[in-house]
Every structure is written in C-alpha cells, then in structure tokens.
Short mmCIF file of C-alpha atoms in Angstrom, two decimals:
data_model
loop_
_atom_site.label_atom_id
_atom_site.label_comp_id
_atom_site.label_asym_id
_atom_site.label_seq_id
_atom_site.Cartn_x
_atom_site.Cartn_y
_atom_site.Cartn_z
CA UNK A 158 69.99 53.86 45.11
CA UNK A 159 68.66 54.09 48.48
CA UNK A 160 69.87 56.96 50.59
CA UNK A 161 69.66 56.83 54.43
CA UNK A 162 67.60 59.93 55.55
CA UNK A 163 67.70 62.17 58.97
CA UNK A 164 64.97 64.52 59.75
CA UNK A 165 65.39 66.19 62.34
CA UNK A 166 61.98 68.72 63.01
CA UNK A 167 61.88 71.89 65.55
CA UNK A 168 59.39 74.28 66.65
CA UNK A 169 60.57 77.52 64.43
CA UNK A 170 61.57 80.34 66.62
CA UNK A 171 59.30 82.43 68.68
CA UNK A 172 57.11 79.12 68.90
CA UNK A 173 56.11 78.36 72.23
CA UNK A 174 57.75 74.82 73.42
CA UNK A 175 56.82 73.80 76.97
CA UNK A 176 58.13 70.57 76.83
CA UNK A 177 61.63 72.28 76.37
CA UNK A 178 60.65 74.85 78.80
CA UNK A 179 59.49 72.15 81.27
CA UNK A 180 62.92 70.36 81.15
CA UNK A 181 64.64 73.85 81.35
CA UNK A 182 63.35 74.41 84.59
CA UNK A 183 63.83 71.25 86.33
CA UNK A 184 67.41 70.74 85.20
CA UNK A 185 68.80 73.31 88.18
CA UNK A 186 67.24 71.57 91.21
CA UNK A 187 68.32 68.09 89.43
CA UNK A 188 71.98 69.41 89.83
CA UNK A 189 72.39 70.85 85.80
CA UNK A 190 73.34 74.40 86.12
CA UNK A 191 74.40 76.16 82.62
CA UNK A 192 71.74 74.67 80.46
CA UNK A 193 69.60 76.89 78.34
CA UNK A 194 67.62 77.52 75.75
CA UNK A 195 65.92 73.78 75.76
CA UNK A 196 63.97 73.01 72.45
CA UNK A 197 62.22 69.35 71.93
CA UNK A 198 61.61 68.68 68.46
CA UNK A 199 61.08 64.88 66.44
CA UNK A 200 63.98 63.28 64.33
CA UNK A 201 63.10 60.49 62.41
CA UNK A 202 65.13 58.15 60.28
CA UNK A 203 64.01 55.81 57.57
CA UNK A 204 66.07 55.11 53.72
CA UNK A 205 64.58 56.00 50.94
CA UNK A 206 64.85 54.50 47.09
CA UNK A 207 65.82 57.71 44.01
CA UNK A 208 67.56 57.60 41.08
CA UNK A 209 70.41 59.90 42.72
CA UNK A 210 70.84 62.30 45.50
CA UNK A 211 68.85 64.85 43.98
CA UNK A 212 65.76 62.96 43.52
CA UNK A 213 65.76 62.13 46.81
CA UNK A 214 66.18 65.19 48.18
CA UNK A 215 62.88 66.59 46.21
CA UNK A 216 60.90 63.71 47.65
CA UNK A 217 61.99 63.96 50.96
CA UNK A 218 61.13 67.64 51.07
CA UNK A 219 58.06 67.07 50.12
CA UNK A 220 57.24 64.39 52.27
CA UNK A 221 58.43 66.39 54.74
CA UNK A 222 56.17 69.64 53.77
CA UNK A 223 53.17 67.25 53.18
CA UNK A 224 52.69 64.66 55.80
CA UNK A 225 56.14 64.92 58.46
CA UNK A 226 55.82 68.41 59.68
CA UNK A 227 53.64 71.21 60.40
CA UNK A 228 55.02 73.79 58.37
CA UNK A 229 52.97 76.89 59.87
CA UNK A 230 54.86 75.61 63.02
CA UNK A 231 57.53 73.49 62.34
CA UNK A 232 61.18 73.77 60.43
CA UNK A 233 62.26 70.47 59.02
CA UNK A 234 66.04 69.81 58.78
CA UNK A 235 67.30 67.08 56.23
CA UNK A 236 70.98 65.44 56.10
CA UNK A 237 70.72 62.27 53.16
CA UNK A 238 73.65 60.33 53.45
CA UNK A 239 75.00 58.68 49.94
CA UNK A 240 75.03 54.52 50.44
CA UNK B 215 82.10 78.67 77.28
CA UNK B 216 78.72 78.15 75.69
CA UNK B 217 78.43 75.14 73.88
CA UNK B 218 75.26 74.50 71.05
CA UNK B 219 74.01 70.55 71.42
CA UNK B 220 72.21 68.30 69.64
CA UNK B 221 71.02 65.59 71.39
CA UNK B 222 69.73 62.84 69.16
CA UNK B 223 67.32 60.40 71.14
CA UNK B 224 66.47 57.23 68.91
CA UNK B 225 64.56 53.94 70.15
CA UNK B 226 67.69 50.72 70.15
CA UNK B 227 67.77 48.57 67.14
CA UNK B 228 64.81 45.29 67.63
CA UNK B 229 62.69 48.03 70.10
CA UNK B 230 59.18 48.13 68.15
CA UNK B 231 58.61 51.60 67.10
CA UNK B 232 54.87 51.64 66.11
CA UNK B 233 55.12 55.49 64.98
CA UNK B 234 57.64 55.16 62.39
CA UNK B 235 55.36 51.65 61.72
CA UNK B 236 52.44 53.68 61.37
CA UNK B 237 54.18 56.44 59.28
CA UNK B 238 55.64 53.69 56.50
CA UNK B 239 52.51 52.03 56.36
CA UNK B 240 50.84 55.20 55.30
CA UNK B 241 52.91 56.20 53.31
CA UNK B 242 52.70 54.64 49.93
CA UNK B 243 48.92 54.84 49.95
CA UNK B 244 49.68 58.66 50.16
CA UNK B 245 51.76 58.27 47.12
CA UNK B 246 55.48 57.89 48.33
CA UNK B 247 56.98 54.39 47.25
CA UNK B 248 60.50 53.42 48.11
CA UNK B 249 60.39 54.13 52.24
CA UNK B 250 61.61 51.51 54.38
CA UNK B 251 62.58 51.86 57.98
CA UNK B 252 61.18 54.56 59.19
CA UNK B 253 62.01 55.43 63.29
CA UNK B 254 60.59 58.04 65.23
CA UNK B 255 62.52 59.69 68.06
CA UNK B 256 62.91 62.70 69.76
CA UNK B 257 65.81 65.61 69.03
CA UNK B 258 66.89 68.35 71.91
CA UNK B 259 68.64 71.36 70.85
CA UNK B 260 70.36 73.78 74.01
CA UNK B 261 73.23 75.35 74.78
CA UNK B 262 75.70 74.52 78.04
CA UNK B 263 78.12 76.44 80.14
CA UNK B 264 81.40 75.05 80.03
CA UNK B 265 84.74 75.03 81.07
CA UNK B 266 85.92 73.29 77.74
CA UNK B 267 84.24 70.77 74.98
CA UNK B 268 85.39 67.91 77.29
CA UNK B 269 83.78 69.02 79.87
CA UNK B 270 80.63 69.78 77.88
CA UNK B 271 80.45 66.77 76.63
CA UNK B 272 80.36 64.86 80.03
CA UNK B 273 78.11 66.77 81.13
CA UNK B 274 75.54 66.06 78.85
CA UNK B 275 76.13 62.48 78.59
CA UNK B 276 75.44 61.90 82.24
CA UNK B 277 72.41 64.64 81.61
CA UNK B 278 71.25 61.86 78.72
CA UNK B 279 71.87 58.54 81.07
CA UNK B 280 69.82 60.15 83.83
CA UNK B 281 67.11 62.15 82.47
CA UNK B 282 66.74 62.94 78.64
CA UNK B 283 66.89 59.12 77.77
CA UNK B 284 65.73 55.83 78.97
CA UNK B 285 68.69 53.78 78.75
CA UNK B 286 66.68 50.67 78.52
CA UNK B 287 65.68 51.05 75.28
CA UNK B 288 66.75 54.15 73.63
CA UNK B 289 70.37 55.38 72.43
CA UNK B 290 71.14 58.78 72.85
CA UNK B 291 73.44 60.63 70.02
CA UNK B 292 75.59 64.29 71.25
CA UNK B 293 76.83 66.44 69.15
CA UNK B 294 78.31 69.56 70.32
CA UNK B 295 79.45 72.27 68.22
CA UNK B 296 82.04 74.76 69.27
CA UNK B 297 80.95 78.21 70.05
#
C-alpha cells in the first residue's frame, strides 16, 4: 500500500535559530506585532510503499534518523496518512 | 490570547523541486525503495497574540501572503492551535 507521509524537521529547543530570529525581529517594523518564538524548519512530503502503517512508520523513522535530519540538532515529527 | 501557529510552505504542484528530486534519486542507492514524489518545503512555528482564532488566522494569512511565502510559486498551509 502507498502511504502519504509528512515529515516536519525542526531545530531542537535550545539550538539557536538565526533565520527565525531574523523574521521575528523584522516583523514589528513591517506592521505585525505580537508574533513571538519564530522557529524555521523543513517540511518534506512524499509517498512510501509498505505492507502496513507500522512498516511505513519504521521505514520513515529510519530514513529520518539516517538521512533527512541531523539528530544532534534536529527533531523530526512524522505524520503518516492512510491511503 | 496567544495561539500556536504552524505554517507549512510547499512549492505549488508543477513547480520544479530540485531538492526533492535529488533526495528521491539518492534513496534507492541508500537502501530505501518505494519512496516517491518527494517535495521539500519550509515549516515555521510561532505564537501570535490575537483577540480570537479568526483574528489570529487573518493575521497569519496576511503574514504568509506578504512575507513568508512567494505566492507565485508557493502555497501555505496554516494550522492554528487554541491555547
């Protein structure tokens, strides 16, 4: 079966995020107040062929740990949608 | 009230995604078969202060259209979580 996968990769809490800090600093001058704690990460969408949802999740978890994230500084949040 | 916001920015369908194509091409050689249609985008998390959820959504939608995305080639997917 083919499952749709969304992987959200975010920097771990405590890791400096210059891109997010730059956005946050710029927004008040652009007319947007009240926006705080901006963190910028990556999102990846793809489909994976697997026998069942557990197998799909195991494959995606390994993919994240080995290639899609740097586990030292990044966390991955995996969402798998049934076909 | 303070709302938690997740903005997922993806390239529109049909726009070439070289980063996703590179990941997809590399995976079979790395031992991951059956992964297709890889698309890479950005994810942004932040908090926004607003009177209610509709006001928060309006503010975030304007923020996305004006600064966080390039509406010519990118779509934004906004998720707002109640505090």
